[in-house]
Short mmCIF file of C-alpha atoms and ligand atoms in Angstrom, two decimals:
data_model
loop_
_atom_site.label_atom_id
_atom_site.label_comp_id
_atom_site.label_asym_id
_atom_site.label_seq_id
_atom_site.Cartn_x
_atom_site.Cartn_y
_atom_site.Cartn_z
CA UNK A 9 -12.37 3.48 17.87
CA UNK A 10 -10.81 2.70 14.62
CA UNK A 11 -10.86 -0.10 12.75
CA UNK A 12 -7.69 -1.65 10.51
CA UNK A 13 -8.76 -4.50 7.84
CA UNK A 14 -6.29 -6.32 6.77
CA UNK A 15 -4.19 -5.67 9.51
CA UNK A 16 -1.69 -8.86 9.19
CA UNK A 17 -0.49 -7.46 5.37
CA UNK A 18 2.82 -5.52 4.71
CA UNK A 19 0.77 -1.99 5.49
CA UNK A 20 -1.49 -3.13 7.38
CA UNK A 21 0.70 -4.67 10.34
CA UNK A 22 2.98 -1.80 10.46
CA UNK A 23 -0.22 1.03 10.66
CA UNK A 24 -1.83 -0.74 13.35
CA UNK A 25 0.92 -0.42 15.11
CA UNK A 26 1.14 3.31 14.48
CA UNK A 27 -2.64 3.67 15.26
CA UNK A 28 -2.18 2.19 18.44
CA UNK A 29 0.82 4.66 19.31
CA UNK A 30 -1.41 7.40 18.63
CA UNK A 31 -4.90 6.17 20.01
CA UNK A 32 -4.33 3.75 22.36
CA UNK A 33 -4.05 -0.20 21.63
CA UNK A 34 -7.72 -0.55 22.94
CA UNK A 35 -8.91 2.18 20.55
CA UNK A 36 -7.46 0.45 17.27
CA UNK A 37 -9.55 -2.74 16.15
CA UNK A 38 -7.15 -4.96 13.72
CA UNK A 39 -8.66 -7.36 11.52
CA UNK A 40 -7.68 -9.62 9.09
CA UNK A 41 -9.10 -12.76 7.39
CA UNK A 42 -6.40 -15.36 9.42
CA UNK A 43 -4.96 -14.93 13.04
CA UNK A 44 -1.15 -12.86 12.72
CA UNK A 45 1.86 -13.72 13.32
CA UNK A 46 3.21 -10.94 14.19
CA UNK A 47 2.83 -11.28 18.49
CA UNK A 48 3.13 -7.83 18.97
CA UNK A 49 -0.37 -7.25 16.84
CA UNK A 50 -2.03 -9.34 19.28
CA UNK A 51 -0.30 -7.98 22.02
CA UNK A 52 -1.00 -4.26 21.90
CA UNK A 53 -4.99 -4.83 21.13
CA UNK A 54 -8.11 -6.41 19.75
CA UNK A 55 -8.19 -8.55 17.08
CA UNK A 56 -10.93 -10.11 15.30
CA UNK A 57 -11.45 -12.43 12.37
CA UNK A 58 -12.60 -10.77 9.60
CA UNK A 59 -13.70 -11.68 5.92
CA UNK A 60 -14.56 -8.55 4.34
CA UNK A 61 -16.68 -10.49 1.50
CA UNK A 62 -18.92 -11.03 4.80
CA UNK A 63 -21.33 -8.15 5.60
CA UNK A 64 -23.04 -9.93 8.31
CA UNK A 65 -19.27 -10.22 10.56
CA UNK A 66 -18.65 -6.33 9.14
CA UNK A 67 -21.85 -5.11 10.62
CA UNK A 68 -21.75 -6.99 14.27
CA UNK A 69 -18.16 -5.37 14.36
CA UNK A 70 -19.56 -1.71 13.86
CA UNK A 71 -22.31 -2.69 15.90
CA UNK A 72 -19.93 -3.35 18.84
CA UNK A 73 -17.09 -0.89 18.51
CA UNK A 74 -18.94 2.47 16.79
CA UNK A 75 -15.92 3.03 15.03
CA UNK A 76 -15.06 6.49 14.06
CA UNK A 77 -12.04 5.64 11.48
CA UNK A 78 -12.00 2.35 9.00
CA UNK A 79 -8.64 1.70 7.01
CA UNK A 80 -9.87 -1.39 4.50
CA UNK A 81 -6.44 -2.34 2.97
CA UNK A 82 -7.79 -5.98 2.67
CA UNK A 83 -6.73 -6.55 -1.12
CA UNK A 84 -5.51 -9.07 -3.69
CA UNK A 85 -2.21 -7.62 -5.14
CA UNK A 86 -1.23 -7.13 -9.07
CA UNK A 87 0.69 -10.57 -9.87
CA UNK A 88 -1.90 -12.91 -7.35
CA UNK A 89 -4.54 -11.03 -9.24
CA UNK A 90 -3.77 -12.90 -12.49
CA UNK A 91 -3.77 -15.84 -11.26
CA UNK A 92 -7.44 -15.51 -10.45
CA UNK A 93 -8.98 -12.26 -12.09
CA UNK A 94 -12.28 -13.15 -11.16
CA UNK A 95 -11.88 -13.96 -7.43
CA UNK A 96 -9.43 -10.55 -7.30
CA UNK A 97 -12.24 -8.24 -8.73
CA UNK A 98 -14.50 -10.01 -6.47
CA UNK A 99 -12.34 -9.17 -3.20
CA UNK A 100 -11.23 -5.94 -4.39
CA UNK A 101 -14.53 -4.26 -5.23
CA UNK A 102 -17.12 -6.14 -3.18
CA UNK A 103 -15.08 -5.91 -0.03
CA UNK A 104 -14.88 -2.44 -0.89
CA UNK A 105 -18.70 -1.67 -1.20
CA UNK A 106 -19.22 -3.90 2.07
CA UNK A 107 -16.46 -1.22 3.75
CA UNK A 108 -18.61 1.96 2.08
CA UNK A 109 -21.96 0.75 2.93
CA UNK A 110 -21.30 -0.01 6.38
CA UNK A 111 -19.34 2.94 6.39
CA UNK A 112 -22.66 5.05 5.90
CA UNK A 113 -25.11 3.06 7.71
CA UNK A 114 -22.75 3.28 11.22
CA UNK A 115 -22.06 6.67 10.54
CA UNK A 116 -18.46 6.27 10.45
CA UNK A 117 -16.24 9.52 10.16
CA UNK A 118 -13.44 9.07 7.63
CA UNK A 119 -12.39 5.89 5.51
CA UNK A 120 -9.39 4.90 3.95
CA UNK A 121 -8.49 3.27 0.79
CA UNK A 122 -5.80 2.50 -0.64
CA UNK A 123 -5.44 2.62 -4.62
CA UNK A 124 -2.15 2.15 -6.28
CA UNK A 125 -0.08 3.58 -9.49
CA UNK A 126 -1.64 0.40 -11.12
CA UNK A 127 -4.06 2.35 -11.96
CA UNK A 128 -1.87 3.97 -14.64
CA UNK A 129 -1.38 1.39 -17.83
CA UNK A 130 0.25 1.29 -21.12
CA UNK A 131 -0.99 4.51 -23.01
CA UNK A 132 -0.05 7.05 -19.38
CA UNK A 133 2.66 8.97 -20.04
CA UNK A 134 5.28 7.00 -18.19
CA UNK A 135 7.87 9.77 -16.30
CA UNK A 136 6.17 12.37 -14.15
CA UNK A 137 3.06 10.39 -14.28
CA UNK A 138 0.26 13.37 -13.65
CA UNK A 139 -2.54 13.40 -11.19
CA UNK A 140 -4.76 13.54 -14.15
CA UNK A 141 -4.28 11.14 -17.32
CA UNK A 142 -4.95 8.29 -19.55
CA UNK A 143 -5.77 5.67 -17.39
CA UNK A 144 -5.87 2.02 -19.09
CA UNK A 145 -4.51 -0.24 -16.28
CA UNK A 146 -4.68 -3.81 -17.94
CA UNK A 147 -4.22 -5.97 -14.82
CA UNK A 148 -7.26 -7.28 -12.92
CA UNK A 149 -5.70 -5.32 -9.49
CA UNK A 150 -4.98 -2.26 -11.39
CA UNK A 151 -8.52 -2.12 -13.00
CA UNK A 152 -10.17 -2.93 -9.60
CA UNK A 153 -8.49 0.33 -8.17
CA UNK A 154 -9.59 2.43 -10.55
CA UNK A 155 -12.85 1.09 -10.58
CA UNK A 156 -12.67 2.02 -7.00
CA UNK A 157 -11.30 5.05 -7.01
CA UNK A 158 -14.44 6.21 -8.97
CA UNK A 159 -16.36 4.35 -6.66
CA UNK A 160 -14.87 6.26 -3.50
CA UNK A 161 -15.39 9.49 -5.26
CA UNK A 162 -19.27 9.00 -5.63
CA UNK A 163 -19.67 8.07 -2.13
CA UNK A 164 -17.74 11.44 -1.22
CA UNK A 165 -20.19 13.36 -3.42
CA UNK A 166 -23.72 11.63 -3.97
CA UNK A 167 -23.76 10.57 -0.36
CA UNK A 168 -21.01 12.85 1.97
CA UNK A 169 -19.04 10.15 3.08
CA UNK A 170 -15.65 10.85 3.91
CA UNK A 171 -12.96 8.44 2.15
CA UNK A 172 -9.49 9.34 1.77
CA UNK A 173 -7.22 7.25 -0.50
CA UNK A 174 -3.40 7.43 -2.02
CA UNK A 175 -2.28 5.57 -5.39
CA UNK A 176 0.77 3.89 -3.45
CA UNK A 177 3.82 3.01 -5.03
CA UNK A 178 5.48 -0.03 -4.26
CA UNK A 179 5.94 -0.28 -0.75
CA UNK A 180 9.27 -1.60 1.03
CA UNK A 181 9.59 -2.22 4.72
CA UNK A 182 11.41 -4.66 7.17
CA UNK A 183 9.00 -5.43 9.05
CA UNK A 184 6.03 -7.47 7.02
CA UNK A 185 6.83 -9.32 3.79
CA UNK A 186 4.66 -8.25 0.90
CA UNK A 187 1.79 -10.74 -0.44
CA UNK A 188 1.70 -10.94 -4.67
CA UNK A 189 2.11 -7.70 -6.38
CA UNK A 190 4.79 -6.66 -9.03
CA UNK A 191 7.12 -4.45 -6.58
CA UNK A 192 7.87 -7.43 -4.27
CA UNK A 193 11.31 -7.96 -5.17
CA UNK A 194 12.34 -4.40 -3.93
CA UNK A 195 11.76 -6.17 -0.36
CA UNK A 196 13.06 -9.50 -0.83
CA UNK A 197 16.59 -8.33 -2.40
CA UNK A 198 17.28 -7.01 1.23
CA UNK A 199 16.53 -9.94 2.67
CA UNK A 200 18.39 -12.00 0.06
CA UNK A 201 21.13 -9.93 0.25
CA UNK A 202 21.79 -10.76 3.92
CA UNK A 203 21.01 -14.31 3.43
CA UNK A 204 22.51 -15.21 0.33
CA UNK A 205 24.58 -12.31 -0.71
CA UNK A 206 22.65 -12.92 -4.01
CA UNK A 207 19.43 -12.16 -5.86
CA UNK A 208 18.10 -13.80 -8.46
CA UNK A 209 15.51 -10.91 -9.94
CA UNK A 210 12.05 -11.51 -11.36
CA UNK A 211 12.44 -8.07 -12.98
CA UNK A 212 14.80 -6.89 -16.03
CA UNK A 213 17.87 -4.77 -14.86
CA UNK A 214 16.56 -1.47 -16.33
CA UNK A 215 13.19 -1.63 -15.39
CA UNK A 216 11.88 1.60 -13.31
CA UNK A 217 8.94 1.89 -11.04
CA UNK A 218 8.02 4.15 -8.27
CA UNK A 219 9.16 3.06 -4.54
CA UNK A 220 8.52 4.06 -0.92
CA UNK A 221 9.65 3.21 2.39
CA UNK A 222 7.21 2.25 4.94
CA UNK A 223 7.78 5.49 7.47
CA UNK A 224 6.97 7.35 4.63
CA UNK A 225 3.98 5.97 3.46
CA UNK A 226 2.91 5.82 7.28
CA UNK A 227 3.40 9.12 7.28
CA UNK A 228 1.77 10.42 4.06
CA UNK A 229 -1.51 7.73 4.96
CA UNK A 230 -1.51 9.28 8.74
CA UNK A 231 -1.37 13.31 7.22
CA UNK A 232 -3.77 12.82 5.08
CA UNK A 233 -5.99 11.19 7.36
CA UNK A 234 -5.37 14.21 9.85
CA UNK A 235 -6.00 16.89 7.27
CA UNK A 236 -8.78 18.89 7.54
CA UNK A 237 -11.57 17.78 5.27
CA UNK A 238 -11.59 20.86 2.91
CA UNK A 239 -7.67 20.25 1.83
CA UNK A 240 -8.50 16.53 1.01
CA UNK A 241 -9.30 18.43 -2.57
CA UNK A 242 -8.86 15.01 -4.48
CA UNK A 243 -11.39 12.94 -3.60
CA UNK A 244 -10.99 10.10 -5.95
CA UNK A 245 -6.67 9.12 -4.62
CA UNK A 246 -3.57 10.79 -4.33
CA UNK A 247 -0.79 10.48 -6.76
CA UNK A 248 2.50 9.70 -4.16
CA UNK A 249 5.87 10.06 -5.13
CA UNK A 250 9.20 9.38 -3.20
CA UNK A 251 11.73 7.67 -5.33
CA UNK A 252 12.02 5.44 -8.31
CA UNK A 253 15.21 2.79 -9.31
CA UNK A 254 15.68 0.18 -11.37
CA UNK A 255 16.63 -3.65 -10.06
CA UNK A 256 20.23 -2.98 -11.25
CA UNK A 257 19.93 0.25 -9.19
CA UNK A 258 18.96 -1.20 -6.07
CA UNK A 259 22.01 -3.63 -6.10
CA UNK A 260 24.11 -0.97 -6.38
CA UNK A 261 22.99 0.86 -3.38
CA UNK A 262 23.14 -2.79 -1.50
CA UNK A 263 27.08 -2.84 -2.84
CA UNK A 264 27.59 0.09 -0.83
CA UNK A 265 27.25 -2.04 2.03
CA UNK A 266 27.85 -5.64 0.94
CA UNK A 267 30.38 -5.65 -1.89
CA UNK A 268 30.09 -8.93 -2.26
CA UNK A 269 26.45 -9.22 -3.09
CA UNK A 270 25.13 -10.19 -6.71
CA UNK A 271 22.47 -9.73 -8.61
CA UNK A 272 21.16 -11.88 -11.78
CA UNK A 273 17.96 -11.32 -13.98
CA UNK A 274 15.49 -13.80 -14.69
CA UNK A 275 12.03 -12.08 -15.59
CA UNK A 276 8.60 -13.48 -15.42
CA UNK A 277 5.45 -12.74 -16.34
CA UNK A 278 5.70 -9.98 -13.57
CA UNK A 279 7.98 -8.14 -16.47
CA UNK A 280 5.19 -7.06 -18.25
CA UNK A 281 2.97 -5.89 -15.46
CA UNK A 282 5.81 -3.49 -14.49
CA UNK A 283 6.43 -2.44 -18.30
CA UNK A 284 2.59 -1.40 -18.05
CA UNK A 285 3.62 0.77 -15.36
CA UNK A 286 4.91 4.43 -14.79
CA UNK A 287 8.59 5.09 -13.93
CA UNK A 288 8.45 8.37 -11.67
CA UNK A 289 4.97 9.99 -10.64
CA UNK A 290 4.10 13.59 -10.19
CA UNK A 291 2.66 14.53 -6.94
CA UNK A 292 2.14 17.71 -6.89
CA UNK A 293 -1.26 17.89 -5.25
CA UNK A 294 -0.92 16.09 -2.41
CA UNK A 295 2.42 18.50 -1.93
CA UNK A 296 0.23 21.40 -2.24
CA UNK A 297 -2.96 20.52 -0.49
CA UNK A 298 -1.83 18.91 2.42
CA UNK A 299 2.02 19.15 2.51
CA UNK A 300 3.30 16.10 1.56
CA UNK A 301 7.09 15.68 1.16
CA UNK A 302 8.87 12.17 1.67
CA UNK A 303 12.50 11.95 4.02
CA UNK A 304 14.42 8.92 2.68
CA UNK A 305 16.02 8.16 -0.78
CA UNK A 306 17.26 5.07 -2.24
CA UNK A 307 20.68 5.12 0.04
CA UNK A 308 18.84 6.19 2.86
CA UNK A 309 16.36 3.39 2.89
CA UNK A 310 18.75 0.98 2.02
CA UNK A 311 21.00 1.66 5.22
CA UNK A 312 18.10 1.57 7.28
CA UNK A 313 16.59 -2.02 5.79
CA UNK A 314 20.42 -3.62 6.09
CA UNK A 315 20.70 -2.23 9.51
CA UNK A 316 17.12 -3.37 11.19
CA UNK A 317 17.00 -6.57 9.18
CA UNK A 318 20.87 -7.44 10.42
CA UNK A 319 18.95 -6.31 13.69
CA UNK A 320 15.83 -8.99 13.58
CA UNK A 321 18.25 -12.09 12.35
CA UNK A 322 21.23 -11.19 15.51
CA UNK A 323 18.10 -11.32 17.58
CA UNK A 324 15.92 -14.32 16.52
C1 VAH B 416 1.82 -4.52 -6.46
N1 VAH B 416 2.76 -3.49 -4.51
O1 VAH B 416 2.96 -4.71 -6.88
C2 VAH B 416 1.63 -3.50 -5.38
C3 VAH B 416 1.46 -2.12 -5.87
C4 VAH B 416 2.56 -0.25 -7.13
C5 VAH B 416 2.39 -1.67 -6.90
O2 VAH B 416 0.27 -1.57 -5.77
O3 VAH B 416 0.88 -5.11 -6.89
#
């Protein structure tokens, strides 16, 4: 069996789902910290409650399923993270050695992690970001995934365990809003588009950061997961690239399709989290060692979003 935490977050909903295509519903365990939403989670398998600060619930759960596969994508994000840098480092690294340790006591095959391009901060060289660099991320979130990507690589190679991870970029899907971090608004301006025809953005018109849309990052967490242990050569996370735009960029692709629609600028303290950032990322490795290539660009995504989120509001 295989085990999803966080399964009710923007990944985490739409990966269960994939798990369950390819395993069987039965086989794939989600778990998250409150009950979802989404029916179809429910529907297609188990669910349990989970708080992943709770080692006592983690270990009856590999007690009871044996599971051969943990995802732990149970995180706080980069702008909830300053809110409360103390609780976020808490979450993020403790719920992270609860995932290892059980990990290695159950015997568990492969975990995944996912780290982010947070990681990166203000003295990384910001285009082509490479796989190895200055790394001074200056936000709680970003300094708890590279705490943990360090983390992941010493249980790989002190004690053999088997964990997988990717430095996502910001992640953009239809399906699952996003919960705190910087990228957010890459999601909502679809939404707002069709609502509203208008977007007020928490981001300055010029500002660039790395995106991907959800099939891809399903894919590129699902191929790495599948590759055979001695091409996982990077055992600490992934640099993943797709594409990168600016707020101003975005609402031009959405013109395409809704002339009408507007956007204004208003940044927040989100600004600077972003300006700590890198604009485009060089992944290079993860093309070479297990293949990785990404299908949709900016237009491409942004046909697909209008189209399935026109879907979801004809339908509700
Ligand atoms: C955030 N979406 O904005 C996350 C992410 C690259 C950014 O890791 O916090």
């Amino acid at each position: 069996t295989v085990l999803v935490i966080g399964a009710c977050g923007q990944l985490g909903s739409e990966l269960t789902m994939e798990l369950r295509n390819m395993y069987g519903g039965s086989n794939v365990v989600a778990a998250d910290i409150a009950a979802p939403k989404q029916t179809d989670l429910l529907e297609s398998g188990p669910f349990e409650t989970v708080d992943v600060l709770d080692k006592n619930i983690l270990a009856e759960l590999a007690a009871k399923y044996k599971f051969k596969q943990i995802y732990h994508l149970a995180a706080v994000l980069s702008a909830t993270g300053e809110k409360n840098p103390k609780f976020a480092w808490r979450l993020n690294m403790d719920g992270l050695f609860n995932v290892l340790d059980m990990a290695l006591e159950y015997k568990t095959e492969k975990v995944y992690w996912p780290s982010s391009i947070a990681v990166f901060g203000p003295g990384t060289p910001r285009e082509n970001t490479p796989q190895h660099t200055v790394m001074d991320p200056n936000t709680v979130y970003g300094i708890s995934k590279q705490a943990g990507e360090r983390w992941c690589e010493y249980y790989f190679e002190k004690y053999g365990l088997d964990v997988r991870s990717l430095r996502y970029p910001g992640l953009i899907g239809y399906k699952a809003l996003p919960g705190g971090g910087t990228t957010d608004y890459a999601v909502d301006i679809y939404h707002q588009a069709l609502e509203a025809q208008k977007y007020e953005c928490f981001l300055s018109e010029n500002t660039y950061l790395p995106m991907m849309y959800m099939p891809d990052a399903l894919k590129a967490t699902l191929d790495l997961m599948h590759a055979p242990a001695e091409q996982v050569k990077v055992r600490s996370s992934y640099n993943l690239s797709a594409m990168s735009f600016s707020p101003k960029e975005i609402a031009a692709s959405i013109q395409k399709h809704i002339p009408e629609f507007e956007i204004s600028y208003k940044p927040d303290a989100r600004q600077q989290i972003a300006d700590s950032w890198p604009k485009s990322i060089d992944d290079s490795a993860a093309q070479q060692d297990w293949n990785w290539k990404p299908a949709y660009t900016l237009d491409t995504m942004t046909e697909d979003m209008l189209l399935n989120l026109n879907k979801m509001r004809t339908t509700v």
